[in-house]
């Protein structure tokens, strides 16, 4: 294994966060495009088109707009990341590891705010264009300064901003097509430190000095890339329609003034290969009052098989697995002023064999509810809320360093991780 293994465990968060997919889902997906979608667990979001935010899921759905519309919103993500039942052992000197000691349950979650804004403008009865600014990925985990294993915990703070332009074309009453381009900007702050005593050890200090202490890892980087997306909508009739979309994610080259690893400035850029996404959605108005809708989404997490530099140096094999979202929801049109909705999603984990305390991940369940209030003839206010439940995951996280042909274990944490979250969203939409 490459000696830069510590850097990989941390930089994987930056790699995922700079992506261009679709709020806190498996991996580091942020389903944060709209409070409306949040209230139904994003079931049917590639085809429902109840406000301009639909362009983030399927550009072809803009063909269903008959007037310009502006939509802007904010989603708050309150994560509860726990590392519990943990034991920690560390290298005392060249010949001896410490006796495993228990660590109190650590909280590493935080509150993140995810804004969005979209505008869709029909040009005529055939063409429509749209623009949007929103976030597809982001998370923050920060362990307390006194956490014993901050060489494996530390700070992971990542965000992405998606600047999107899209267009749609209505072929006939049933079929519509759409396409768009995306400029994605990703930023990340990553810090790891600890095991200072090893640098002072007279025997192994010279061998591990750059792998421990405050300069173990300090990254403040950003990168940009261009992606594209395509989609189609088939309207069987006024009550039944289907949507299919595909989003291609770019390679992101991330760099920054602060790129310290092992006490040295990291040369070159990090080339971050990000997952493509496909989504199929359906919407069915079953009565005058009630509709059901669903989505199936495939996320190509397996493309994140390694992390490498622009010079071709492979830093580590990571080997995530493809993920799936399965969501179903219902909408009840109570009256002219109020619309109620609810949904459920099952979301599969991106991680396979390799797991860490700084990147907690598992299969997750979404329980969602929300409503729309018709504030005026042309404006609506939406509210959505989700309780996201993760699973307990057994983790063994190890920091080691290669010395010649041997691998020297510096520290190990064995723990159970769990990541739950509350998500709250509000959206305002105005039809001109």
Short mmCIF file of N, CA and C in Angstrom, two decimals, residues 233-295:
data_model
loop_
_atom_site.label_atom_id
_atom_site.label_comp_id
_atom_site.label_asym_id
_atom_site.label_seq_id
_atom_site.Cartn_x
_atom_site.Cartn_y
_atom_site.Cartn_z
N UNK A 233 -39.39 13.22 -21.39
CA UNK A 233 -40.67 13.05 -20.69
C UNK A 233 -41.68 12.49 -21.68
N UNK A 234 -42.41 11.46 -21.24
CA UNK A 234 -43.51 10.91 -22.03
C UNK A 234 -44.80 11.10 -21.24
N UNK A 235 -45.73 11.86 -21.83
CA UNK A 235 -47.03 12.13 -21.21
C UNK A 235 -48.08 11.25 -21.88
N UNK A 236 -48.44 10.17 -21.20
CA UNK A 236 -49.45 9.27 -21.74
C UNK A 236 -50.76 10.01 -21.92
N UNK A 237 -51.13 10.77 -20.92
CA UNK A 237 -52.28 11.67 -20.97
C UNK A 237 -52.12 12.66 -19.83
N UNK A 238 -53.17 13.41 -19.51
CA UNK A 238 -53.06 14.42 -18.48
C UNK A 238 -52.83 13.83 -17.08
N UNK A 239 -53.15 12.55 -16.91
CA UNK A 239 -53.08 11.93 -15.59
C UNK A 239 -51.85 11.05 -15.38
N UNK A 240 -51.18 10.67 -16.44
CA UNK A 240 -50.07 9.72 -16.33
C UNK A 240 -48.90 10.18 -17.18
N UNK A 241 -47.72 10.24 -16.57
CA UNK A 241 -46.53 10.61 -17.32
C UNK A 241 -45.28 9.99 -16.69
N UNK A 242 -44.24 9.90 -17.51
CA UNK A 242 -42.99 9.25 -17.10
C UNK A 242 -41.81 10.13 -17.50
N UNK A 243 -40.75 10.09 -16.72
CA UNK A 243 -39.55 10.85 -17.02
C UNK A 243 -38.29 10.00 -16.88
N UNK A 244 -37.33 10.24 -17.73
CA UNK A 244 -36.05 9.52 -17.70
C UNK A 244 -34.94 10.54 -17.94
N UNK A 245 -33.91 10.52 -17.11
CA UNK A 245 -32.81 11.47 -17.26
C UNK A 245 -31.48 10.78 -16.99
N UNK A 246 -30.44 11.38 -17.56
CA UNK A 246 -29.07 10.89 -17.37
C UNK A 246 -28.16 12.09 -17.18
N UNK A 247 -27.31 12.01 -16.18
CA UNK A 247 -26.38 13.10 -15.88
C UNK A 247 -24.96 12.57 -15.90
N UNK A 248 -24.15 13.19 -16.75
CA UNK A 248 -22.73 12.84 -16.82
C UNK A 248 -21.92 13.80 -15.97
N UNK A 249 -21.13 13.25 -15.05
CA UNK A 249 -20.34 14.07 -14.14
C UNK A 249 -18.93 14.24 -14.68
N UNK A 250 -18.33 15.39 -14.43
CA UNK A 250 -17.00 15.66 -14.98
C UNK A 250 -15.89 15.13 -14.10
N UNK A 251 -14.69 15.12 -14.65
CA UNK A 251 -13.49 14.98 -13.83
C UNK A 251 -13.16 16.35 -13.25
N UNK A 252 -12.95 16.40 -11.96
CA UNK A 252 -12.60 17.64 -11.29
C UNK A 252 -11.11 17.63 -10.96
N UNK A 253 -10.43 18.69 -11.32
CA UNK A 253 -9.04 18.85 -10.92
C UNK A 253 -9.00 19.87 -9.78
N UNK A 254 -8.66 19.40 -8.59
CA UNK A 254 -8.70 20.24 -7.40
C UNK A 254 -7.29 20.61 -6.97
N UNK A 255 -7.10 21.89 -6.64
CA UNK A 255 -5.81 22.36 -6.16
C UNK A 255 -6.05 23.56 -5.24
N UNK A 256 -5.00 24.02 -4.58
CA UNK A 256 -5.12 25.18 -3.69
C UNK A 256 -3.77 25.58 -3.15
N UNK A 257 -3.74 26.76 -2.52
CA UNK A 257 -2.49 27.22 -1.93
C UNK A 257 -2.08 26.35 -0.75
N UNK A 258 -3.08 25.83 -0.02
CA UNK A 258 -2.79 24.95 1.11
C UNK A 258 -3.08 23.51 0.71
N UNK A 259 -2.03 22.77 0.41
CA UNK A 259 -2.16 21.36 0.02
C UNK A 259 -1.05 20.59 0.72
N UNK A 260 -1.09 20.60 2.04
CA UNK A 260 -0.02 20.01 2.83
C UNK A 260 -0.34 18.56 3.16
N UNK A 261 0.58 17.68 2.81
CA UNK A 261 0.49 16.29 3.23
C UNK A 261 1.88 15.83 3.67
N UNK A 262 1.92 15.19 4.83
CA UNK A 262 3.18 14.69 5.37
C UNK A 262 4.22 15.80 5.46
N UNK A 263 3.76 17.01 5.83
CA UNK A 263 4.67 18.12 6.05
C UNK A 263 5.17 18.79 4.79
N UNK A 264 4.70 18.39 3.62
CA UNK A 264 5.18 18.95 2.37
C UNK A 264 4.01 19.40 1.50
N UNK A 265 4.28 20.36 0.63
CA UNK A 265 3.29 20.81 -0.33
C UNK A 265 3.08 19.71 -1.37
N UNK A 266 1.83 19.33 -1.59
CA UNK A 266 1.52 18.29 -2.55
C UNK A 266 1.65 18.84 -3.96
N UNK A 267 2.38 18.14 -4.81
CA UNK A 267 2.57 18.56 -6.20
C UNK A 267 1.40 18.11 -7.07
N UNK A 268 1.09 18.92 -8.08
CA UNK A 268 0.06 18.54 -9.05
C UNK A 268 -1.34 18.72 -8.51
N UNK A 269 -2.30 18.36 -9.35
CA UNK A 269 -3.72 18.43 -8.99
C UNK A 269 -4.24 17.04 -8.64
N UNK A 270 -5.30 17.03 -7.86
CA UNK A 270 -6.03 15.78 -7.63
C UNK A 270 -7.08 15.63 -8.73
N UNK A 271 -7.05 14.52 -9.45
CA UNK A 271 -8.03 14.26 -10.49
C UNK A 271 -9.13 13.40 -9.87
N UNK A 272 -10.33 13.97 -9.81
CA UNK A 272 -11.42 13.34 -9.10
C UNK A 272 -12.47 12.86 -10.08
N UNK A 273 -12.57 11.57 -10.26
CA UNK A 273 -13.57 11.00 -11.17
C UNK A 273 -14.88 10.83 -10.42
N UNK A 274 -15.95 11.39 -10.94
CA UNK A 274 -17.21 11.48 -10.22
C UNK A 274 -18.30 10.64 -10.89
N UNK A 275 -19.33 10.26 -10.14
CA UNK A 275 -20.30 9.29 -10.66
C UNK A 275 -21.33 9.90 -11.60
N UNK A 276 -21.66 9.15 -12.65
CA UNK A 276 -22.82 9.47 -13.48
C UNK A 276 -24.08 8.99 -12.78
N UNK A 277 -25.24 9.54 -13.22
CA UNK A 277 -26.51 9.23 -12.55
C UNK A 277 -27.59 9.03 -13.59
N UNK A 278 -28.41 8.03 -13.41
CA UNK A 278 -29.60 7.83 -14.23
C UNK A 278 -30.81 7.75 -13.32
N UNK A 279 -31.94 8.33 -13.77
CA UNK A 279 -33.15 8.34 -12.95
C UNK A 279 -34.38 8.12 -13.81
N UNK A 280 -35.28 7.28 -13.31
CA UNK A 280 -36.59 7.06 -13.94
C UNK A 280 -37.67 7.41 -12.93
N UNK A 281 -38.66 8.20 -13.36
CA UNK A 281 -39.74 8.64 -12.48
C UNK A 281 -41.09 8.46 -13.16
N UNK A 282 -42.11 8.26 -12.34
CA UNK A 282 -43.47 8.19 -12.84
C UNK A 282 -44.41 8.98 -11.95
N UNK A 283 -45.49 9.48 -12.57
CA UNK A 283 -46.52 10.24 -11.85
C UNK A 283 -47.88 9.78 -12.35
N UNK A 284 -48.81 9.49 -11.40
CA UNK A 284 -50.13 8.99 -11.79
C UNK A 284 -51.20 9.65 -10.92
N UNK A 285 -52.07 10.41 -11.54
CA UNK A 285 -53.21 11.03 -10.85
C UNK A 285 -54.33 10.00 -10.80
N UNK A 286 -54.52 9.39 -9.62
CA UNK A 286 -55.44 8.26 -9.49
C UNK A 286 -56.88 8.70 -9.25
N UNK A 287 -57.06 9.84 -8.58
CA UNK A 287 -58.39 10.44 -8.39
C UNK A 287 -58.25 11.94 -8.61
N UNK A 288 -59.34 12.67 -8.48
CA UNK A 288 -59.25 14.12 -8.61
C UNK A 288 -58.43 14.74 -7.50
N UNK A 289 -58.25 14.01 -6.40
CA UNK A 289 -57.57 14.54 -5.22
C UNK A 289 -56.20 13.93 -4.96
N UNK A 290 -55.96 12.72 -5.43
CA UNK A 290 -54.77 11.98 -5.00
C UNK A 290 -53.95 11.49 -6.19
N UNK A 291 -52.61 11.68 -6.06
CA UNK A 291 -51.66 11.16 -7.04
C UNK A 291 -50.57 10.38 -6.31
N UNK A 292 -50.07 9.35 -6.98
CA UNK A 292 -48.90 8.63 -6.46
C UNK A 292 -47.77 8.78 -7.47
N UNK A 293 -46.53 8.71 -6.96
CA UNK A 293 -45.37 8.94 -7.82
C UNK A 293 -44.18 8.19 -7.25
N UNK A 294 -43.17 7.96 -8.06
CA UNK A 294 -42.05 7.11 -7.66
C UNK A 294 -40.83 7.47 -8.50
N UNK A 295 -39.68 7.04 -8.00
CA UNK A 295 -38.41 7.22 -8.72
C UNK A 295 -37.47 6.08 -8.39
#
